[in-house]
GROMACS .gro file of N, CA and C in nm:
model
  552
    1UNK      N    1  -3.293  -4.326  -0.805
    1UNK     CA    2  -3.205  -4.300  -0.693
    1UNK      C    3  -3.255  -4.175  -0.641
    2UNK      N    4  -3.263  -4.138  -0.523
    2UNK     CA    5  -3.303  -3.997  -0.465
    2UNK      C    6  -3.186  -3.944  -0.405
    3UNK      N    7  -3.191  -3.801  -0.398
    3UNK     CA    8  -3.072  -3.726  -0.347
    3UNK      C    9  -3.097  -3.709  -0.204
    4UNK      N   10  -2.997  -3.751  -0.120
    4UNK     CA   11  -2.994  -3.739   0.017
    4UNK      C   12  -2.909  -3.628   0.064
    5UNK      N   13  -2.973  -3.515   0.109
    5UNK     CA   14  -2.892  -3.384   0.139
    5UNK      C   15  -2.781  -3.425   0.241
    6UNK      N   16  -2.819  -3.500   0.339
    6UNK     CA   17  -2.723  -3.534   0.447
    6UNK      C   18  -2.598  -3.603   0.408
    7UNK      N   19  -2.611  -3.691   0.316
    7UNK     CA   20  -2.496  -3.769   0.264
    7UNK      C   21  -2.411  -3.670   0.180
    8UNK      N   22  -2.457  -3.564   0.120
    8UNK     CA   23  -2.387  -3.481   0.016
    8UNK      C   24  -2.364  -3.346   0.083
    9UNK      N   25  -2.368  -3.334   0.213
    9UNK     CA   26  -2.338  -3.208   0.273
    9UNK      C   27  -2.163  -3.199   0.275
   10UNK      N   28  -2.125  -3.087   0.233
   10UNK     CA   29  -1.982  -3.069   0.254
   10UNK      C   30  -1.950  -2.978   0.360
   11UNK      N   31  -1.854  -3.021   0.443
   11UNK     CA   32  -1.829  -2.942   0.563
   11UNK      C   33  -1.735  -2.836   0.531
   12UNK      N   34  -1.752  -2.705   0.573
   12UNK     CA   35  -1.672  -2.601   0.544
   12UNK      C   36  -1.549  -2.599   0.625
   13UNK      N   37  -1.433  -2.566   0.587
   13UNK     CA   38  -1.315  -2.554   0.677
   13UNK      C   39  -1.294  -2.416   0.727
   14UNK      N   40  -1.385  -2.320   0.687
   14UNK     CA   41  -1.367  -2.182   0.735
   14UNK      C   42  -1.435  -2.161   0.872
   15UNK      N   43  -1.379  -2.063   0.926
   15UNK     CA   44  -1.440  -2.048   1.073
   15UNK      C   45  -1.571  -1.960   1.059
   16UNK      N   46  -1.662  -2.006   1.133
   16UNK     CA   47  -1.796  -1.941   1.126
   16UNK      C   48  -1.788  -1.809   1.192
   17UNK      N   49  -1.861  -1.727   1.120
   17UNK     CA   50  -1.859  -1.578   1.163
   17UNK      C   51  -1.740  -1.506   1.145
   18UNK      N   52  -1.641  -1.547   1.079
   18UNK     CA   53  -1.525  -1.482   1.061
   18UNK      C   54  -1.543  -1.419   0.908
   19UNK      N   55  -1.503  -1.288   0.903
   19UNK     CA   56  -1.521  -1.223   0.760
   19UNK      C   57  -1.375  -1.224   0.688
   20UNK      N   58  -1.371  -1.319   0.600
   20UNK     CA   59  -1.248  -1.350   0.524
   20UNK      C   60  -1.205  -1.220   0.431
   21UNK      N   61  -1.293  -1.124   0.440
   21UNK     CA   62  -1.249  -0.994   0.364
   21UNK      C   63  -1.165  -0.902   0.470
   22UNK      N   64  -1.167  -0.938   0.581
   22UNK     CA   65  -1.095  -0.863   0.693
   22UNK      C   66  -0.949  -0.845   0.650
   23UNK      N   67  -0.897  -0.728   0.678
   23UNK     CA   68  -0.736  -0.699   0.644
   23UNK      C   69  -0.668  -0.797   0.744
   24UNK      N   70  -0.567  -0.842   0.686
   24UNK     CA   71  -0.486  -0.940   0.776
   24UNK      C   72  -0.399  -1.037   0.679
   25UNK      N   73  -0.326  -1.126   0.748
   25UNK     CA   74  -0.236  -1.208   0.673
   25UNK      C   75  -0.291  -1.359   0.693
   26UNK      N   76  -0.283  -1.433   0.580
   26UNK     CA   77  -0.367  -1.565   0.568
   26UNK      C   78  -0.252  -1.656   0.514
   27UNK      N   79  -0.234  -1.772   0.575
   27UNK     CA   80  -0.152  -1.866   0.512
   27UNK      C   81  -0.246  -1.985   0.436
   28UNK      N   82  -0.215  -2.001   0.318
   28UNK     CA   83  -0.307  -2.092   0.239
   28UNK      C   84  -0.227  -2.214   0.193
   29UNK      N   85  -0.295  -2.316   0.177
   29UNK     CA   86  -0.238  -2.443   0.116
   29UNK      C   87  -0.351  -2.510   0.009
   30UNK      N   88  -0.316  -2.508  -0.121
   30UNK     CA   89  -0.411  -2.568  -0.209
   30UNK      C   90  -0.342  -2.694  -0.277
   31UNK      N   91  -0.419  -2.780  -0.305
   31UNK     CA   92  -0.359  -2.917  -0.338
   31UNK      C   93  -0.410  -2.960  -0.478
   32UNK      N   94  -0.341  -3.011  -0.558
   32UNK     CA   95  -0.395  -3.068  -0.689
   32UNK      C   96  -0.491  -3.183  -0.670
   33UNK      N   97  -0.584  -3.198  -0.762
   33UNK     CA   98  -0.668  -3.317  -0.744
   33UNK      C   99  -0.592  -3.448  -0.756
   34UNK      N  100  -0.625  -3.537  -0.674
   34UNK     CA  101  -0.560  -3.674  -0.658
   34UNK      C  102  -0.424  -3.659  -0.640
   35UNK      N  103  -0.365  -3.552  -0.582
   35UNK     CA  104  -0.227  -3.527  -0.550
   35UNK      C  105  -0.145  -3.558  -0.663
   36UNK      N  106  -0.183  -3.534  -0.785
   36UNK     CA  107  -0.094  -3.571  -0.897
   36UNK      C  108   0.025  -3.469  -0.898
   37UNK      N  109   0.160  -3.521  -0.914
   37UNK     CA  110   0.253  -3.425  -0.911
   37UNK      C  111   0.280  -3.366  -1.059
   38UNK      N  112   0.223  -3.259  -1.095
   38UNK     CA  113   0.213  -3.191  -1.221
   38UNK      C  114   0.308  -3.073  -1.231
   39UNK      N  115   0.374  -3.031  -1.127
   39UNK     CA  116   0.443  -2.910  -1.130
   39UNK      C  117   0.590  -2.912  -1.118
   40UNK      N  118   0.636  -3.050  -1.124
   40UNK     CA  119   0.780  -3.065  -1.124
   40UNK      C  120   0.817  -3.148  -1.006
   41UNK      N  121   0.946  -3.156  -0.958
   41UNK     CA  122   0.979  -3.259  -0.863
   41UNK      C  123   1.087  -3.198  -0.757
   42UNK      N  124   1.101  -3.259  -0.661
   42UNK     CA  125   1.201  -3.217  -0.567
   42UNK      C  126   1.322  -3.302  -0.576
   43UNK      N  127   1.429  -3.241  -0.597
   43UNK     CA  128   1.564  -3.307  -0.610
   43UNK      C  129   1.650  -3.261  -0.479
   44UNK      N  130   1.671  -3.354  -0.390
   44UNK     CA  131   1.747  -3.331  -0.272
   44UNK      C  132   1.641  -3.238  -0.183
   45UNK      N  133   1.696  -3.114  -0.168
   45UNK     CA  134   1.596  -3.023  -0.083
   45UNK      C  135   1.555  -2.902  -0.164
   46UNK      N  136   1.567  -2.914  -0.310
   46UNK     CA  137   1.526  -2.812  -0.396
   46UNK      C  138   1.418  -2.850  -0.484
   47UNK      N  139   1.317  -2.764  -0.493
   47UNK     CA  140   1.212  -2.783  -0.600
   47UNK      C  141   1.252  -2.748  -0.741
   48UNK      N  142   1.251  -2.830  -0.830
   48UNK     CA  143   1.274  -2.811  -0.962
   48UNK      C  144   1.134  -2.810  -1.047
   49UNK      N  145   1.099  -2.686  -1.071
   49UNK     CA  146   0.956  -2.676  -1.136
   49UNK      C  147   0.980  -2.690  -1.278
   50UNK      N  148   0.884  -2.740  -1.338
   50UNK     CA  149   0.860  -2.772  -1.479
   50UNK      C  150   0.780  -2.639  -1.540
   51UNK      N  151   0.750  -2.640  -1.674
   51UNK     CA  152   0.690  -2.519  -1.712
   51UNK      C  153   0.549  -2.499  -1.646
   52UNK      N  154   0.480  -2.602  -1.625
   52UNK     CA  155   0.343  -2.597  -1.558
   52UNK      C  156   0.364  -2.532  -1.416
   53UNK      N  157   0.478  -2.578  -1.350
   53UNK     CA  158   0.497  -2.519  -1.215
   53UNK      C  159   0.536  -2.381  -1.217
   54UNK      N  160   0.616  -2.333  -1.321
   54UNK     CA  161   0.652  -2.206  -1.339
   54UNK      C  162   0.526  -2.120  -1.361
   55UNK      N  163   0.447  -2.176  -1.441
   55UNK     CA  164   0.317  -2.105  -1.468
   55UNK      C  165   0.237  -2.073  -1.359
   56UNK      N  166   0.224  -2.180  -1.252
   56UNK     CA  167   0.147  -2.170  -1.119
   56UNK      C  168   0.218  -2.056  -1.034
   57UNK      N  169   0.344  -2.059  -1.034
   57UNK     CA  170   0.420  -1.944  -0.968
   57UNK      C  171   0.391  -1.809  -1.024
   58UNK      N  172   0.390  -1.809  -1.147
   58UNK     CA  173   0.386  -1.666  -1.222
   58UNK      C  174   0.236  -1.628  -1.187
   59UNK      N  175   0.139  -1.690  -1.212
   59UNK     CA  176  -0.007  -1.667  -1.181
   59UNK      C  177  -0.027  -1.620  -1.029
   60UNK      N  178   0.030  -1.700  -0.931
   60UNK     CA  179   0.028  -1.662  -0.794
   60UNK      C  180   0.081  -1.530  -0.778
   61UNK      N  181   0.211  -1.492  -0.821
   61UNK     CA  182   0.284  -1.362  -0.810
   61UNK      C  183   0.173  -1.250  -0.869
   62UNK      N  184   0.105  -1.286  -0.977
   62UNK     CA  185   0.035  -1.179  -1.043
   62UNK      C  186  -0.102  -1.149  -0.977
   63UNK      N  187  -0.154  -1.237  -0.876
   63UNK     CA  188  -0.270  -1.200  -0.812
   63UNK      C  189  -0.302  -1.067  -0.760
   64UNK      N  190  -0.191  -1.009  -0.709
   64UNK     CA  191  -0.207  -0.863  -0.664
   64UNK      C  192  -0.235  -0.773  -0.770
   65UNK      N  193  -0.205  -0.799  -0.903
   65UNK     CA  194  -0.255  -0.703  -1.018
   65UNK      C  195  -0.402  -0.724  -1.029
   66UNK      N  196  -0.460  -0.832  -1.006
   66UNK     CA  197  -0.591  -0.870  -1.030
   66UNK      C  198  -0.671  -0.809  -0.898
   67UNK      N  199  -0.620  -0.817  -0.781
   67UNK     CA  200  -0.679  -0.789  -0.659
   67UNK      C  201  -0.576  -0.673  -0.589
   68UNK      N  202  -0.587  -0.541  -0.625
   68UNK     CA  203  -0.490  -0.446  -0.583
   68UNK      C  204  -0.491  -0.440  -0.423
   69UNK      N  205  -0.587  -0.478  -0.343
   69UNK     CA  206  -0.573  -0.466  -0.214
   69UNK      C  207  -0.509  -0.585  -0.138
   70UNK      N  208  -0.442  -0.672  -0.202
   70UNK     CA  209  -0.385  -0.791  -0.158
   70UNK      C  210  -0.234  -0.780  -0.191
   71UNK      N  211  -0.142  -0.830  -0.114
   71UNK     CA  212   0.000  -0.855  -0.137
   71UNK      C  213   0.035  -0.998  -0.126
   72UNK      N  214   0.107  -1.043  -0.201
   72UNK     CA  215   0.173  -1.181  -0.206
   72UNK      C  216   0.299  -1.181  -0.120
   73UNK      N  217   0.298  -1.266  -0.016
   73UNK     CA  218   0.415  -1.277   0.075
   73UNK      C  219   0.490  -1.409   0.026
   74UNK      N  220   0.554  -1.452   0.101
   74UNK     CA  221   0.633  -1.579   0.074
   74UNK      C  222   0.539  -1.694   0.026
   75UNK      N  223   0.593  -1.762  -0.078
   75UNK     CA  224   0.517  -1.886  -0.123
   75UNK      C  225   0.614  -1.977  -0.187
   76UNK      N  226   0.554  -2.092  -0.204
   76UNK     CA  227   0.640  -2.197  -0.279
   76UNK      C  228   0.555  -2.290  -0.348
   77UNK      N  229   0.583  -2.313  -0.479
   77UNK     CA  230   0.491  -2.408  -0.571
   77UNK      C  231   0.579  -2.564  -0.538
   78UNK      N  232   0.506  -2.663  -0.487
   78UNK     CA  233   0.552  -2.774  -0.469
   78UNK      C  234   0.509  -2.863  -0.592
   79UNK      N  235   0.557  -2.996  -0.614
   79UNK     CA  236   0.503  -3.088  -0.719
   79UNK      C  237   0.366  -3.102  -0.728
   80UNK      N  238   0.279  -3.094  -0.619
   80UNK     CA  239   0.142  -3.109  -0.621
   80UNK      C  240   0.056  -3.019  -0.529
   81UNK      N  241   0.123  -2.911  -0.485
   81UNK     CA  242   0.047  -2.825  -0.396
   81UNK      C  243   0.126  -2.688  -0.390
   82UNK      N  244   0.059  -2.594  -0.336
   82UNK     CA  245   0.118  -2.463  -0.323
   82UNK      C  246   0.098  -2.421  -0.184
   83UNK      N  247   0.196  -2.366  -0.112
   83UNK     CA  248   0.189  -2.308   0.014
   83UNK      C  249   0.212  -2.156  -0.009
   84UNK      N  250   0.141  -2.052   0.046
   84UNK     CA  251   0.161  -1.929   0.033
   84UNK      C  252   0.083  -1.832   0.129
   85UNK      N  253   0.142  -1.714   0.154
   85UNK     CA  254   0.077  -1.604   0.237
   85UNK      C  255   0.025  -1.499   0.161
   86UNK      N  256  -0.107  -1.480   0.185
   86UNK     CA  257  -0.183  -1.377   0.125
   86UNK      C  258  -0.205  -1.260   0.227
   87UNK      N  259  -0.173  -1.138   0.202
   87UNK     CA  260  -0.208  -1.033   0.290
   87UNK      C  261  -0.321  -0.948   0.239
   88UNK      N  262  -0.427  -0.930   0.293
   88UNK     CA  263  -0.535  -0.856   0.242
   88UNK      C  264  -0.521  -0.710   0.326
   89UNK      N  265  -0.496  -0.604   0.241
   89UNK     CA  266  -0.461  -0.463   0.310
   89UNK      C  267  -0.604  -0.378   0.309
   90UNK      N  268  -0.603  -0.303   0.403
   90UNK     CA  269  -0.732  -0.223   0.408
   90UNK      C  270  -0.753  -0.127   0.295
   91UNK      N  271  -0.634  -0.090   0.236
   91UNK     CA  272  -0.649   0.014   0.126
   91UNK      C  273  -0.542  -0.043   0.008
   92UNK      N  274  -0.594   0.012  -0.112
   92UNK     CA  275  -0.512  -0.018  -0.223
   92UNK      C  276  -0.354   0.030  -0.206
   93UNK      N  277  -0.263  -0.055  -0.266
   93UNK     CA  278  -0.122  -0.012  -0.252
   93UNK      C  279  -0.101   0.091  -0.364
   94UNK      N  280  -0.164   0.074  -0.466
   94UNK     CA  281  -0.135   0.161  -0.570
   94UNK      C  282  -0.266   0.214  -0.647
   95UNK      N  283  -0.265   0.317  -0.743
   95UNK     CA  284  -0.373   0.394  -0.787
   95UNK      C  285  -0.405   0.306  -0.936
   96UNK      N  286  -0.516   0.298  -0.962
   96UNK     CA  287  -0.576   0.231  -1.088
   96UNK      C  288  -0.562   0.352  -1.192
   97UNK      N  289  -0.522   0.318  -1.303
   97UNK     CA  290  -0.531   0.432  -1.410
   97UNK      C  291  -0.663   0.439  -1.490
   98UNK      N  292  -0.746   0.343  -1.474
   98UNK     CA  293  -0.876   0.339  -1.550
   98UNK      C  294  -0.992   0.362  -1.467
   99UNK      N  295  -0.983   0.432  -1.339
   99UNK     CA  296  -1.084   0.463  -1.255
   99UNK      C  297  -1.122   0.349  -1.174
  100UNK      N  298  -1.243   0.374  -1.106
  100UNK     CA  299  -1.283   0.267  -1.006
  100UNK      C  300  -1.314   0.148  -1.075
  101UNK      N  301  -1.300   0.041  -1.003
  101UNK     CA  302  -1.355  -0.096  -1.064
  101UNK      C  303  -1.402  -0.175  -0.933
  102UNK      N  304  -1.460  -0.287  -0.957
  102UNK     CA  305  -1.514  -0.374  -0.870
  102UNK      C  306  -1.411  -0.434  -0.774
  103UNK      N  307  -1.283  -0.453  -0.820
  103UNK     CA  308  -1.169  -0.512  -0.738
  103UNK      C  309  -1.132  -0.408  -0.655
  104UNK      N  310  -1.170  -0.287  -0.633
  104UNK     CA  311  -1.134  -0.193  -0.536
  104UNK      C  312  -1.180  -0.237  -0.397
  105UNK      N  313  -1.281  -0.305  -0.391
  105UNK     CA  314  -1.334  -0.356  -0.257
  105UNK      C  315  -1.247  -0.460  -0.211
  106UNK      N  316  -1.244  -0.482  -0.080
  106UNK     CA  317  -1.148  -0.585  -0.023
  106UNK      C  318  -1.214  -0.729  -0.071
  107UNK      N  319  -1.142  -0.813  -0.124
  107UNK     CA  320  -1.196  -0.937  -0.184
  107UNK      C  321  -1.193  -1.052  -0.056
  108UNK      N  322  -1.268  -1.129  -0.060
  108UNK     CA  323  -1.267  -1.242   0.030
  108UNK      C  324  -1.146  -1.336  -0.009
  109UNK      N  325  -1.095  -1.385   0.092
  109UNK     CA  326  -0.977  -1.479   0.071
  109UNK      C  327  -1.025  -1.596  -0.032
  110UNK      N  328  -1.153  -1.648  -0.023
  110UNK     CA  329  -1.192  -1.743  -0.115
  110UNK      C  330  -1.217  -1.693  -0.269
  111UNK      N  331  -1.227  -1.555  -0.286
  111UNK     CA  332  -1.236  -1.490  -0.421
  111UNK      C  333  -1.099  -1.515  -0.474
  112UNK      N  334  -0.990  -1.487  -0.389
  112UNK     CA  335  -0.850  -1.478  -0.447
  112UNK      C  336  -0.814  -1.620  -0.491
  113UNK      N  337  -0.836  -1.715  -0.395
  113UNK     CA  338  -0.816  -1.858  -0.418
  113UNK      C  339  -0.891  -1.903  -0.544
  114UNK      N  340  -1.019  -1.881  -0.547
  114UNK     CA  341  -1.097  -1.913  -0.670
  114UNK      C  342  -1.048  -1.851  -0.797
  115UNK      N  343  -1.017  -1.738  -0.796
  115UNK     CA  344  -0.956  -1.671  -0.921
  115UNK      C  345  -0.831  -1.750  -0.955
  116UNK      N  346  -0.740  -1.776  -0.856
  116UNK     CA  347  -0.610  -1.854  -0.878
  116UNK      C  348  -0.641  -1.989  -0.939
  117UNK      N  349  -0.731  -2.057  -0.892
  117UNK     CA  350  -0.759  -2.202  -0.920
  117UNK      C  351  -0.819  -2.190  -1.073
  118UNK      N  352  -0.913  -2.092  -1.104
  118UNK     CA  353  -0.961  -2.065  -1.235
  118UNK      C  354  -0.854  -2.039  -1.337
  119UNK      N  355  -0.784  -1.943  -1.305
  119UNK     CA  356  -0.668  -1.906  -1.396
  119UNK      C  357  -0.565  -1.998  -1.435
  120UNK      N  358  -0.512  -2.077  -1.337
  120UNK     CA  359  -0.415  -2.186  -1.348
  120UNK      C  360  -0.480  -2.312  -1.423
  121UNK      N  361  -0.621  -2.322  -1.399
  121UNK     CA  362  -0.686  -2.446  -1.468
  121UNK      C  363  -0.687  -2.416  -1.629
  122UNK      N  364  -0.710  -2.289  -1.654
  122UNK     CA  365  -0.724  -2.245  -1.791
  122UNK      C  366  -0.591  -2.257  -1.860
  123UNK      N  367  -0.484  -2.210  -1.796
  123UNK     CA  368  -0.352  -2.208  -1.847
  123UNK      C  369  -0.308  -2.354  -1.857
  124UNK      N  370  -0.330  -2.433  -1.752
  124UNK     CA  371  -0.288  -2.570  -1.761
  124UNK      C  372  -0.336  -2.652  -1.865
  125UNK      N  373  -0.480  -2.632  -1.888
  125UNK     CA  374  -0.551  -2.689  -1.997
  125UNK      C  375  -0.493  -2.661  -2.134
  126UNK      N  376  -0.453  -2.534  -2.142
  126UNK     CA  377  -0.388  -2.487  -2.276
  126UNK      C  378  -0.252  -2.562  -2.280
  127UNK      N  379  -0.182  -2.564  -2.175
  127UNK     CA  380  -0.050  -2.649  -2.166
  127UNK      C  381  -0.069  -2.793  -2.216
  128UNK      N  382  -0.180  -2.860  -2.172
  128UNK     CA  383  -0.198  -2.989  -2.205
  128UNK      C  384  -0.225  -3.000  -2.360
  129UNK      N  385  -0.300  -2.902  -2.411
  129UNK     CA  386  -0.348  -2.910  -2.551
  129UNK      C  387  -0.224  -2.874  -2.647
  130UNK      N  388  -0.151  -2.771  -2.597
  130UNK     CA  389  -0.052  -2.711  -2.676
  130UNK      C  390   0.106  -2.769  -2.665
  131UNK      N  391   0.127  -2.801  -2.540
  131UNK     CA  392   0.265  -2.823  -2.483
  131UNK      C  393   0.264  -2.970  -2.458
  132UNK      N  394   0.162  -3.051  -2.455
  132UNK     CA  395   0.166  -3.197  -2.408
  132UNK      C  396   0.197  -3.201  -2.269
  133UNK      N  397   0.149  -3.126  -2.176
  133UNK     CA  398   0.162  -3.131  -2.029
  133UNK      C  399   0.071  -3.262  -1.993
  134UNK      N  400   0.104  -3.314  -1.886
  134UNK     CA  401   0.029  -3.423  -1.843
  134UNK      C  402  -0.108  -3.399  -1.810
  135UNK      N  403  -0.199  -3.474  -1.869
  135UNK     CA  404  -0.339  -3.432  -1.848
  135UNK      C  405  -0.386  -3.463  -1.716
  136UNK      N  406  -0.503  -3.403  -1.655
  136UNK     CA  407  -0.560  -3.445  -1.532
  136UNK      C  408  -0.707  -3.482  -1.554
  137UNK      N  409  -0.763  -3.539  -1.453
  137UNK     CA  410  -0.880  -3.604  -1.462
  137UNK      C  411  -0.999  -3.510  -1.399
  138UNK      N  412  -1.097  -3.461  -1.481
  138UNK     CA  413  -1.208  -3.375  -1.425
  138UNK      C  414  -1.172  -3.230  -1.383
  139UNK      N  415  -1.092  -3.239  -1.290
  139UNK     CA  416  -1.051  -3.095  -1.233
  139UNK      C  417  -0.893  -3.097  -1.185
  140UNK      N  418  -0.830  -2.976  -1.191
  140UNK     CA  419  -0.706  -2.952  -1.160
  140UNK      C  420  -0.673  -2.944  -1.003
  141UNK      N  421  -0.772  -2.881  -0.942
  141UNK     CA  422  -0.734  -2.848  -0.795
  141UNK      C  423  -0.847  -2.942  -0.715
  142UNK      N  424  -0.805  -2.975  -0.602
  142UNK     CA  425  -0.905  -3.024  -0.503
  142UNK      C  426  -1.015  -2.897  -0.482
  143UNK      N  427  -1.140  -2.939  -0.436
  143UNK     CA  428  -1.237  -2.834  -0.420
  143UNK      C  429  -1.218  -2.746  -0.313
  144UNK      N  430  -1.153  -2.779  -0.201
  144UNK     CA  431  -1.129  -2.693  -0.100
  144UNK      C  432  -0.996  -2.645  -0.083
  145UNK      N  433  -0.963  -2.575   0.013
  145UNK     CA  434  -0.823  -2.529   0.051
  145UNK      C  435  -0.807  -2.515   0.201
  146UNK      N  436  -0.689  -2.532   0.248
  146UNK     CA  437  -0.658  -2.509   0.391
  146UNK      C  438  -0.626  -2.365   0.407
  147UNK      N  439  -0.665  -2.302   0.513
  147UNK     CA  440  -0.626  -2.165   0.548
  147UNK      C  441  -0.602  -2.157   0.683
  148UNK      N  442  -0.519  -2.062   0.732
  148UNK     CA  443  -0.491  -2.032   0.877
  148UNK      C  444  -0.471  -1.871   0.883
  149UNK      N  445  -0.547  -1.824   0.978
  149UNK     CA  446  -0.533  -1.674   0.995
  149UNK      C  447  -0.413  -1.644   1.078
  150UNK      N  448  -0.326  -1.569   1.029
  150UNK     CA  449  -0.201  -1.546   1.097
  150UNK      C  450  -0.222  -1.416   1.192
  151UNK      N  451  -0.212  -1.433   1.319
  151UNK     CA  452  -0.248  -1.348   1.409
  151UNK      C  453  -0.145  -1.252   1.481
  152UNK      N  454  -0.008  -1.282   1.456
  152UNK     CA  455   0.095  -1.207   1.502
  152UNK      C  456   0.220  -1.228   1.422
  153UNK      N  457   0.327  -1.145   1.444
  153UNK     CA  458   0.449  -1.143   1.368
  153UNK      C  459   0.533  -1.275   1.416
  154UNK      N  460   0.520  -1.319   1.526
  154UNK     CA  461   0.596  -1.451   1.543
  154UNK      C  462   0.551  -1.565   1.474
  155UNK      N  463   0.397  -1.581   1.456
  155UNK     CA  464   0.346  -1.675   1.384
  155UNK      C  465   0.374  -1.663   1.224
  156UNK      N  466   0.368  -1.522   1.193
  156UNK     CA  467   0.403  -1.484   1.050
  156UNK      C  468   0.547  -1.539   1.003
  157UNK      N  469   0.640  -1.501   1.101
  157UNK     CA  470   0.782  -1.546   1.058
  157UNK      C  471   0.797  -1.705   1.070
  158UNK      N  472   0.712  -1.766   1.158
  158UNK     CA  473   0.730  -1.918   1.180
  158UNK      C  474   0.677  -1.988   1.043
  159UNK      N  475   0.584  -1.920   1.001
  159UNK     CA  476   0.511  -1.970   0.860
  159UNK      C  477   0.598  -1.945   0.740
  160UNK      N  478   0.651  -1.833   0.741
  160UNK     CA  479   0.739  -1.808   0.635
  160UNK      C  480   0.856  -1.894   0.634
  161UNK      N  481   0.915  -1.944   0.757
  161UNK     CA  482   1.017  -2.034   0.760
  161UNK      C  483   0.984  -2.168   0.712
  162UNK      N  484   0.846  -2.200   0.762
  162UNK     CA  485   0.799  -2.343   0.721
  162UNK      C  486   0.789  -2.334   0.566
  163UNK      N  487   0.737  -2.242   0.494
  163UNK     CA  488   0.721  -2.244   0.353
  163UNK      C  489   0.859  -2.250   0.286
  164UNK      N  490   0.947  -2.181   0.340
  164UNK     CA  491   1.087  -2.182   0.284
  164UNK      C  492   1.159  -2.322   0.298
  165UNK      N  493   1.126  -2.382   0.404
  165UNK     CA  494   1.189  -2.527   0.429
  165UNK      C  495   1.106  -2.613   0.379
  166UNK      N  496   0.992  -2.606   0.325
  166UNK     CA  497   0.899  -2.705   0.259
  166UNK      C  498   0.965  -2.808   0.175
  167UNK      N  499   1.047  -2.752   0.062
  167UNK     CA  500   1.098  -2.855  -0.024
  167UNK      C  501   1.192  -2.945   0.046
  168UNK      N  502   1.250  -2.900   0.145
  168UNK     CA  503   1.356  -3.003   0.228
  168UNK      C  504   1.268  -3.114   0.299
  169UNK      N  505   1.156  -3.083   0.326
  169UNK     CA  506   1.064  -3.186   0.388
  169UNK      C  507   0.968  -3.272   0.298
  170UNK      N  508   0.997  -3.271   0.177
  170UNK     CA  509   0.911  -3.337   0.078
  170UNK      C  510   0.904  -3.489   0.102
  171UNK      N  511   1.020  -3.548   0.133
  171UNK     CA  512   1.017  -3.680   0.167
  171UNK      C  513   0.921  -3.727   0.264
  172UNK      N  514   0.893  -3.634   0.362
  172UNK     CA  515   0.790  -3.663   0.475
  172UNK      C  516   0.657  -3.604   0.469
  173UNK      N  517   0.647  -3.518   0.366
  173UNK     CA  518   0.524  -3.461   0.327
  173UNK      C  519   0.403  -3.528   0.326
  174UNK      N  520   0.288  -3.514   0.386
  174UNK     CA  521   0.176  -3.585   0.369
  174UNK      C  522   0.109  -3.572   0.225
  175UNK      N  523   0.151  -3.462   0.151
  175UNK     CA  524   0.101  -3.446   0.010
  175UNK      C  525   0.191  -3.528  -0.090
  176UNK      N  526   0.306  -3.584  -0.046
  176UNK     CA  527   0.379  -3.657  -0.121
  176UNK      C  528   0.328  -3.808  -0.151
  177UNK      N  529   0.282  -3.833  -0.280
  177UNK     CA  530   0.226  -3.966  -0.287
  177UNK      C  531   0.317  -4.080  -0.242
  178UNK      N  532   0.444  -4.057  -0.266
  178UNK     CA  533   0.554  -4.160  -0.239
  178UNK      C  534   0.574  -4.177  -0.102
  179UNK      N  535   0.564  -4.057  -0.031
  179UNK     CA  536   0.592  -4.068   0.116
  179UNK      C  537   0.478  -4.145   0.187
  180UNK      N  538   0.345  -4.116   0.148
  180UNK     CA  539   0.220  -4.179   0.189
  180UNK      C  540   0.223  -4.340   0.157
  181UNK      N  541   0.280  -4.377   0.054
  181UNK     CA  542   0.272  -4.505   0.008
  181UNK      C  543   0.384  -4.586   0.116
  182UNK      N  544   0.499  -4.513   0.135
  182UNK     CA  545   0.606  -4.567   0.210
  182UNK      C  546   0.536  -4.602   0.356
  183UNK      N  547   0.461  -4.526   0.406
  183UNK     CA  548   0.396  -4.547   0.538
  183UNK      C  549   0.308  -4.646   0.560
  184UNK      N  550   0.237  -4.699   0.440
  184UNK     CA  551   0.134  -4.807   0.462
  184UNK      C  552   0.190  -4.932   0.429
   0.00000   0.00000   0.00000
C-alpha cells in the first residue's frame, strides 16, 4: 500500500498568519479521545468530578507555574472535555528565583495545550495503573483542540458565563455521548 499525502493531510484549525504567541485571551476547548466520560458526571446542573477530573483541574490551574507569562482564567472540567480561558501576558507576572529560563519567552497557545495534554496523560496513565481508573484506547485526548481569540471585554464576559453555565447544558452538549445518541 502506498502513502497518499492528500488522503492523510490534516486540516489545521488555526488562523493562518496569526501569531499564537501574541499577548491576549484565548478560549479553548479540548476533548477526550472517543468522547469517553473519564472525569466525572453531571448531576442536575453540577459537575461532580472524580479523582481523574480533579487531577485534570489541578494540572490546568498549575499551567501558569510552568508558563509564567500566562494566566488561567475561568475554566470547567466536564466529564469528557475542558473549557478554559488562557491569557498570554506580554511580561511575566512574577520573578523566577533561579534565573532566566526558556519559559520566559511567550509560549504559543499550542505549547500550553500540548504541555497540558502531556501532563494529564502521564498522570491519568499512572491513575489507571495505581488507582484502577478507567483505561483509554491509544490516546487520552483528541489530536486537535478548538480555540477562539477573545477580542474584547464583552466577548470575554460572554465566554466566562458560557463556561460557568456549561454543566447546566450537559444534556444538550454535543460532547455528551448520551445527548448525541438521543438525537439520532
